[in-house]
Coordinates of C-alpha atoms in Angstrom, one line a residue:
Chain A
M1 CA 7.9 36.2 31.6
R2 CA 8.5 37.4 34.5
I3 CA 6.3 40.0 36.6
S4 CA 7.6 43.2 35.6
E5 CA 7.1 42.1 31.9
L6 CA 3.3 40.9 32.8
A7 CA 2.6 44.6 33.8
A8 CA 5.0 46.1 31.2
T9 CA 2.8 44.2 28.5
T10 CA -1.0 44.4 29.6
G11 CA 0.1 48.5 31.2
V12 CA -1.4 47.3 34.6
P13 CA 1.3 47.8 37.5
V14 CA 3.1 45.4 40.0
P15 CA 1.3 46.1 42.6
T16 CA -2.2 46.1 41.3
V17 CA -0.9 42.6 39.5
K18 CA 0.0 40.9 42.9
F19 CA -3.3 42.2 44.4
Y20 CA -5.6 40.1 41.2
L21 CA -2.8 37.2 42.2
R22 CA -3.2 37.4 45.8
E23 CA -7.5 37.6 45.6
G24 CA -7.4 34.6 43.4
L25 CA -8.4 36.7 39.8
L26 CA -5.3 36.1 38.1
P27 CA -3.5 32.6 38.4
A28 CA -0.7 31.9 40.0
G29 CA 2.8 31.8 37.3
E30 CA 4.8 29.0 37.7
T31 CA 7.5 28.9 39.7
T32 CA 10.9 29.0 38.5
A33 CA 12.8 29.7 41.8
V34 CA 12.5 31.3 44.7
N35 CA 9.7 34.5 45.3
Q36 CA 10.3 34.0 40.9
A37 CA 7.5 32.8 38.7
D38 CA 7.1 32.5 35.0
Y39 CA 4.1 34.3 33.6
G40 CA 2.7 32.6 30.3
P41 CA 0.2 34.4 27.1
E42 CA -2.9 32.5 29.4
H43 CA -1.7 35.5 32.2
V44 CA -1.8 38.7 29.5
R45 CA -5.2 37.2 28.2
R46 CA -6.5 37.2 31.9
L47 CA -5.3 40.9 32.5
R48 CA -7.1 42.2 29.6
L49 CA -10.1 40.7 30.4
I50 CA -9.7 42.3 34.3
R51 CA -9.2 45.7 33.4
A52 CA -12.1 45.3 30.2
L53 CA -14.4 44.1 32.7
T54 CA -13.9 46.3 35.6
E55 CA -12.7 49.9 33.5
I56 CA -15.4 49.7 30.3
G57 CA -18.0 47.3 32.2
G58 CA -18.1 48.9 35.1
V59 CA -17.8 45.2 36.8
R60 CA -17.2 45.6 40.8
L61 CA -14.1 43.5 41.8
R62 CA -16.1 41.6 43.7
D63 CA -18.5 41.1 40.8
V64 CA -15.3 40.0 38.5
G65 CA -14.6 37.2 40.3
R66 CA -17.9 35.3 40.5
V67 CA -17.8 36.1 35.8
L68 CA -14.1 34.9 35.8
A69 CA -15.6 31.6 37.6
A70 CA -18.2 31.3 35.4
I71 CA -15.9 31.4 32.3
D72 CA -13.4 28.9 34.3
D73 CA -15.8 26.5 34.8
A74 CA -16.6 23.9 32.2
A75 CA -19.7 22.4 34.1
L76 CA -21.7 25.3 33.4
P77 CA -23.8 25.5 30.6
L78 CA -22.9 28.2 27.9
H79 CA -26.1 29.5 27.8
E80 CA -26.5 29.9 31.8
T81 CA -23.1 31.8 31.9
F82 CA -25.5 35.2 30.1
G83 CA -27.3 35.0 33.0
V84 CA -23.5 35.0 35.4
A85 CA -23.0 37.8 33.1
Q86 CA -25.9 39.7 33.5
R87 CA -26.2 40.0 36.9
A88 CA -22.0 41.4 37.3
L89 CA -23.8 43.8 34.9
R90 CA -26.8 44.3 37.2
P91 CA -25.4 44.2 40.9
D92 CA -28.4 44.1 43.5
V93 CA -30.5 47.2 44.5
A94 CA -31.5 48.1 48.1
E95 CA -33.9 49.7 47.6
E96 CA -36.4 50.6 44.5
P97 CA -37.6 54.0 43.5
G98 CA -40.7 54.6 44.3
S99 CA -43.7 52.5 46.4
D100 CA -44.3 48.6 45.8
A101 CA -47.6 49.5 44.0
E102 CA -45.6 51.9 41.6
F103 CA -42.8 49.4 40.7
D104 CA -45.6 46.8 40.5
R105 CA -47.5 48.3 37.8
A106 CA -44.2 48.8 36.1
L107 CA -42.7 45.2 36.7
G108 CA -46.6 44.5 35.2
D109 CA -45.5 46.3 32.3
V110 CA -42.1 45.3 31.9
D111 CA -44.0 41.7 31.6
A112 CA -47.0 42.6 29.4
A113 CA -44.0 44.2 27.0
L114 CA -41.8 41.2 26.8
A115 CA -44.9 38.8 26.2
L116 CA -45.5 41.2 22.8
V117 CA -42.3 40.8 21.3
D118 CA -42.9 37.3 22.6
W119 CA -39.3 36.6 24.3
Q120 CA -38.6 34.1 27.0
V121 CA -36.8 35.4 30.0
T122 CA -36.8 33.6 33.2
G123 CA -38.7 35.4 36.7
D124 CA -35.5 36.6 38.0
A125 CA -33.7 37.9 35.0
P126 CA -32.1 41.2 37.1
A127 CA -32.7 42.9 33.6
R128 CA -36.3 42.6 34.3
R129 CA -36.1 44.1 37.9
S130 CA -34.0 46.6 36.7
L131 CA -35.9 47.7 34.0
A132 CA -38.7 48.5 35.9
R133 CA -37.0 50.8 38.8
T134 CA -35.6 52.2 35.8
L135 CA -39.3 52.6 34.4
V136 CA -40.4 53.9 37.4
S137 CA -37.7 56.6 37.8
L138 CA -38.9 57.9 33.9
R139 CA -42.6 58.9 35.8
R140 CA -41.4 59.8 38.7
L141 CA -39.6 62.8 36.5
G142 CA -43.2 63.2 34.8
W143 CA -42.7 60.8 31.5
Q144 CA -45.6 59.0 29.9
V145 CA -43.8 55.5 29.3
S146 CA -46.6 53.2 27.6
V147 CA -45.8 49.6 27.1
D148 CA -46.7 49.9 23.5
D149 CA -42.7 52.4 24.2
V150 CA -41.0 49.7 25.5
V151 CA -41.8 47.1 22.9
R152 CA -40.6 49.8 20.3
Y153 CA -37.3 49.7 21.9
A154 CA -37.3 46.1 22.4
N155 CA -37.8 46.1 18.7
A156 CA -35.5 47.7 17.6
I157 CA -32.8 45.7 19.8
D158 CA -33.5 42.6 18.9
P159 CA -31.5 41.9 15.7
I160 CA -28.3 43.1 17.3
A161 CA -28.8 41.1 20.6
A162 CA -30.3 38.1 17.8
D163 CA -26.5 38.2 15.9
E164 CA -24.3 39.0 18.6
V165 CA -25.7 35.7 20.2
E166 CA -25.2 34.1 17.2
A167 CA -22.1 35.0 17.0
V168 CA -20.8 33.5 20.1
D169 CA -21.3 30.4 19.2
G170 CA -19.5 28.9 16.5
G171 CA -17.6 26.0 16.8
R172 CA -15.0 27.7 19.7
P173 CA -13.8 25.8 22.2
R174 CA -16.0 26.2 25.3
T175 CA -13.7 28.9 27.3
E176 CA -13.4 30.6 24.5
S177 CA -17.4 31.2 23.1
V178 CA -18.0 32.1 27.2
E179 CA -15.2 34.6 27.1
R180 CA -16.3 36.1 24.3
M181 CA -20.2 35.9 25.8
V182 CA -18.8 37.2 28.6
V183 CA -17.1 40.5 27.1
G184 CA -19.3 41.0 24.2
T185 CA -21.9 41.8 26.9
V186 CA -19.6 44.1 28.9
L187 CA -18.3 45.7 26.2
L188 CA -20.3 46.1 22.9
E189 CA -23.0 47.3 25.8
S190 CA -20.4 50.2 25.8
V191 CA -20.1 50.4 22.0
L192 CA -24.0 50.8 21.2
A193 CA -24.3 53.3 24.1
D194 CA -21.3 55.5 23.2
L195 CA -22.9 55.3 19.1
R196 CA -26.4 56.9 20.7
L197 CA -24.7 59.1 22.0
L198 CA -23.0 60.1 18.6
A199 CA -25.7 59.8 16.9
H200 CA -27.5 62.6 19.9
E201 CA -25.1 64.6 18.5
H202 CA -25.5 64.2 14.7
H203 CA -29.4 64.4 15.0
S204 CA -29.5 67.5 17.0
G205 CA -26.4 69.1 15.6
R206 CA -28.6 68.6 12.1
R207 CA -31.8 69.7 13.8
A208 CA -30.2 72.7 15.2
R209 CA -29.2 73.7 11.5
R210 CA -31.8 72.5 9.4
K211 CA -34.2 75.5 11.8
G212 CA -30.9 78.1 11.9
L213 CA -31.2 78.0 8.7
T214 CA -35.0 79.0 8.9
A215 CA -34.1 81.0 10.9
R216 CA -31.9 83.4 9.0
R217 CA -32.9 83.1 5.6
G218 CA -36.3 81.4 5.6
R219 CA -36.7 77.7 3.8
P220 CA -33.0 76.7 2.5
T221 CA -32.4 77.3 -0.9
A222 CA -31.5 74.3 -2.8
G223 CA -27.8 73.7 -3.3
S224 CA -27.1 75.5 0.4
Chain B
M1 CA -43.8 71.1 52.8
R2 CA -41.5 70.9 55.6
I3 CA -37.5 69.5 54.8
S4 CA -39.0 66.4 56.9
E5 CA -42.3 65.7 54.2
L6 CA -39.8 66.2 51.5
A7 CA -37.7 63.5 52.5
A8 CA -40.6 61.3 52.9
T9 CA -42.3 62.3 49.6
T10 CA -39.1 61.1 47.5
G11 CA -37.4 58.6 49.8
V12 CA -34.1 60.7 50.7
P13 CA -33.3 60.7 54.0
V14 CA -32.8 64.1 55.2
P15 CA -28.9 64.0 55.8
T16 CA -28.5 63.6 52.1
V17 CA -31.5 66.6 51.2
K18 CA -29.2 68.5 53.5
F19 CA -26.0 67.4 51.8
Y20 CA -27.1 68.2 48.7
L21 CA -28.9 71.9 49.8
R22 CA -25.3 72.2 51.3
E23 CA -23.5 71.2 48.1
G24 CA -25.8 73.6 46.2
L25 CA -27.0 70.5 43.8
L26 CA -30.9 71.6 45.5
P27 CA -32.2 75.2 45.5
A28 CA -32.8 76.5 49.4
G29 CA -36.4 76.6 50.4
E30 CA -38.2 79.6 51.6
T31 CA -37.7 80.1 55.1
T32 CA -40.7 80.4 57.0
A33 CA -39.3 80.4 61.1
V34 CA -35.8 80.3 62.0
N35 CA -34.0 76.5 61.0
Q36 CA -37.4 76.1 59.4
A37 CA -38.2 76.3 55.4
D38 CA -40.7 75.2 53.1
Y39 CA -40.6 73.1 49.9
G40 CA -42.7 72.7 47.0
P41 CA -42.8 70.5 44.3
E42 CA -39.6 71.9 42.3
H43 CA -38.3 70.6 45.1
V44 CA -39.4 67.0 45.1
R45 CA -38.8 66.7 40.7
R46 CA -35.1 68.1 41.5
L47 CA -34.4 65.6 44.1
R48 CA -36.0 62.7 41.6
L49 CA -33.5 63.7 39.5
I50 CA -31.1 63.6 41.1
R51 CA -31.6 60.2 42.3
A52 CA -31.8 59.6 38.5
L53 CA -28.4 60.6 37.9
T54 CA -26.5 58.8 40.4
E55 CA -28.8 55.9 41.0
I56 CA -29.5 54.9 37.5
G57 CA -27.3 56.4 35.0
G58 CA -23.8 56.0 37.3
V59 CA -23.7 59.7 37.3
R60 CA -20.7 61.0 40.1
L61 CA -22.2 63.4 42.5
R62 CA -19.5 65.7 40.9
D63 CA -20.8 65.5 37.5
V64 CA -24.4 66.0 39.0
G65 CA -23.7 70.0 39.5
R66 CA -22.5 70.4 35.9
V67 CA -25.3 69.0 34.4
L68 CA -27.9 70.6 36.6
A69 CA -26.2 74.3 36.2
A70 CA -26.6 73.1 32.1
I71 CA -30.3 72.9 32.4
D72 CA -30.8 75.9 34.2
D73 CA -28.9 78.0 32.4
A74 CA -31.3 80.0 30.2
A75 CA -28.5 81.4 27.3
L76 CA -27.1 78.1 26.4
P77 CA -28.3 76.5 23.3
L78 CA -30.9 73.7 23.3
H79 CA -28.3 71.3 20.9
E80 CA -24.8 72.4 23.6
T81 CA -26.9 70.7 26.8
F82 CA -26.4 67.0 24.5
G83 CA -22.8 67.7 25.0
V84 CA -23.3 67.9 28.7
A85 CA -24.7 65.1 29.2
Q86 CA -22.7 62.9 27.3
R87 CA -19.4 64.6 29.1
A88 CA -21.4 63.3 32.4
L89 CA -21.8 59.8 31.5
R90 CA -18.0 59.7 30.0
P91 CA -16.5 61.5 32.2
D92 CA -12.8 61.7 31.4
V93 CA -10.7 58.8 31.5
A94 CA -7.0 58.8 33.1
E95 CA -5.2 56.3 31.0
E96 CA -6.0 54.9 27.6
P97 CA -5.8 51.2 27.2
G98 CA -3.0 49.8 24.3
S99 CA -0.7 51.7 22.4
D100 CA -0.9 55.3 20.9
A101 CA -0.3 53.6 18.0
E102 CA -3.4 51.2 18.5
F103 CA -5.4 54.1 20.2
D104 CA -4.7 56.3 17.5
R105 CA -5.4 53.0 14.1
A106 CA -8.8 53.4 16.6
L107 CA -9.6 56.5 16.4
G108 CA -9.1 56.2 12.9
D109 CA -11.4 53.8 12.6
V110 CA -14.3 55.2 14.7
D111 CA -14.1 58.4 12.2
A112 CA -14.0 56.0 9.0
A113 CA -16.9 54.8 10.6
L114 CA -18.6 57.4 11.2
A115 CA -17.5 59.3 7.5
L116 CA -19.5 55.6 6.0
V117 CA -22.4 56.6 8.3
D118 CA -22.5 59.8 7.6
W119 CA -22.8 61.2 11.1
Q120 CA -21.6 65.0 11.9
V121 CA -19.8 65.3 15.2
T122 CA -17.3 67.5 16.4
G123 CA -13.7 66.1 17.4
D124 CA -14.0 66.7 21.2
A125 CA -16.9 64.2 21.7
P126 CA -15.8 62.5 24.6
A127 CA -17.9 59.4 23.2
R128 CA -16.0 58.9 20.0
R129 CA -12.5 59.0 22.5
S130 CA -14.8 56.5 24.4
L131 CA -15.3 54.5 21.7
A132 CA -11.9 53.9 20.3
R133 CA -10.8 52.6 23.4
T134 CA -13.3 50.0 23.3
L135 CA -12.1 49.0 20.2
V136 CA -8.7 48.9 21.5
S137 CA -9.8 46.3 24.3
L138 CA -11.6 44.4 22.1
R139 CA -8.9 43.8 19.7
R140 CA -6.5 43.2 23.0
L141 CA -8.8 40.3 23.9
G142 CA -8.2 38.8 20.3
W143 CA -12.0 40.0 18.6
Q144 CA -12.0 40.9 15.0
V145 CA -13.5 44.2 15.5
S146 CA -13.8 46.4 11.0
V147 CA -14.7 49.5 10.5
D148 CA -18.3 47.4 8.8
D149 CA -19.0 46.2 12.1
V150 CA -18.6 49.6 13.8
V151 CA -20.9 50.5 10.8
R152 CA -23.3 47.5 11.3
Y153 CA -24.4 48.7 15.2
A154 CA -24.7 52.7 14.0
N155 CA -27.2 51.4 11.6
A156 CA -28.9 49.8 14.5
I157 CA -28.6 52.9 16.4
D158 CA -29.6 55.3 14.7
P159 CA -33.6 55.5 14.0
I160 CA -34.1 55.2 17.9
A161 CA -31.5 58.1 18.5
A162 CA -33.0 60.0 16.1
D163 CA -36.3 59.2 17.1
E164 CA -35.3 60.7 20.6
V165 CA -34.2 64.2 19.7
E166 CA -37.0 64.7 18.0
A167 CA -39.1 63.6 20.7
V168 CA -37.5 65.9 22.9
D169 CA -38.2 69.1 20.9
G170 CA -41.9 69.5 20.9
G171 CA -42.9 73.2 21.6
R172 CA -42.3 73.0 25.8
P173 CA -40.2 75.2 27.8
R174 CA -36.5 75.7 27.4
T175 CA -35.7 74.1 30.9
E176 CA -38.4 70.8 30.5
S177 CA -37.1 70.2 26.9
V178 CA -33.5 69.8 28.5
E179 CA -34.0 67.8 31.7
R180 CA -36.1 65.4 29.9
M181 CA -33.0 65.9 27.0
V182 CA -31.0 64.9 30.1
V183 CA -32.9 62.5 31.9
G184 CA -33.5 60.3 28.3
T185 CA -30.0 60.2 27.3
V186 CA -29.0 58.6 30.9
L187 CA -32.5 56.7 31.7
L188 CA -33.1 55.5 28.2
E189 CA -29.5 54.1 27.7
S190 CA -30.3 52.0 31.1
V191 CA -33.6 50.9 29.4
L192 CA -32.0 49.9 26.2
A193 CA -29.2 48.1 28.1
D194 CA -31.5 46.0 29.6
L195 CA -33.5 44.8 26.5
R196 CA -31.1 44.0 25.0
L197 CA -29.7 41.4 28.2
L198 CA -33.1 40.3 28.2
A199 CA -32.3 39.5 24.6
H200 CA -29.8 37.7 25.6
E201 CA -31.5 35.8 27.7
H202 CA -33.8 35.2 25.0
H203 CA -32.2 34.0 21.6
S204 CA -30.0 32.4 23.6
G205 CA -32.5 30.2 25.5
R206 CA -33.8 29.7 22.1
R207 CA -30.6 28.9 20.7
A208 CA -30.3 25.7 23.6
R209 CA -33.7 24.2 23.2
R210 CA -33.4 23.9 19.3
K211 CA -30.2 22.6 20.5
G212 CA -31.6 20.4 23.0
L213 CA -34.7 19.4 20.8
T214 CA -32.0 18.3 18.2
A215 CA -30.1 16.1 20.6
R216 CA -32.1 14.6 21.9
R217 CA -34.5 13.1 19.4
G218 CA -33.0 14.5 15.7
R219 CA -34.9 17.1 14.7
P220 CA -38.1 18.1 16.2
T221 CA -41.2 16.9 14.6
A222 CA -43.8 19.0 13.7
G223 CA -46.0 20.1 15.5
S224 CA -44.1 19.6 18.6

């Protein structure tokens, strides 16, 4: 297909497609004439992947290139592409909130929680430091966050994450497995976060209705 | 304290503090002399809240004002501030990915899942449409995402969200409850997301080691 069709199929404007081509995020099409190239289904798929990462995952354009390179690098062990996806999702943060002592204490608590749930993670996992930063922020806002609280959250998320990892590997070709891993890491985070917000609304509404009933007529009667 | 001390205590540079004051995100200090004002612990707390929302929650500055106004508005029912926090976290998206038909189908699936888990949410909850958009993206990337998959994720997140809602209300003054709700919505989302990434690394590493053992020496022997 021509570039105009590629744009129409994916909903990505032609200038944006040209920008991705120039930046090397999208491989060049097959040249069919001067100033004309032919694009195939792999271009459609790659364009959709770029848009999903940037629009839903909030991945910055400069990190998208690294993620795509990891997907395309057949020599990179499957397990390590998780790290690449992680780093794109949790880019470096220049400054830590709070003092060094507060941050070190939080990092110690994160490691204590990881030891309690017996998760093996590398010390340079960006999520480990990102989690410690969030603990510092919560504490500075007056929250008492304990190692046990972190363990409770970890135990809640553990079966979901284990399922997700199992689902990625399934006798598929490597490129497909890696793409699934990256897409799953980014897009299913968004699914979980949205469901959590909807669950908040549900539980908070139920609580408000329960209180309202109690206030208006004492206990709700059977059948009400 | 003076503005320079406020900046030193919170780690927020003086020009940024002045910007927040001008934008009305931070209430003015008490004037003590010409060009000099006195700031108290409530300013420290508010500054930390603004930084946590923007840096960890990724809330845009223009949405921070709405969130703070909701926290300060004593007339707004506690339950409804969840909605305000939601809208700040899931700002409007201009365009839907995919065609109207794909989006409508995804929205129907989201509603079917919500009905199956029996969650009562309002039709204009931003997370409902945001979730449908993510389903469209996943499907366009070749994922078979069923109503049952959404239900499985919803069931996993339900007890966490229920606990969080219970924890917010606890005989605290209203402003404090609302602030806890907003902070919890934003910052605990980040905690959960980071733990999910760490769990991925753990489970994927375990899987890789298991496979490595199998490849090198057949089945791992007892005691290895």
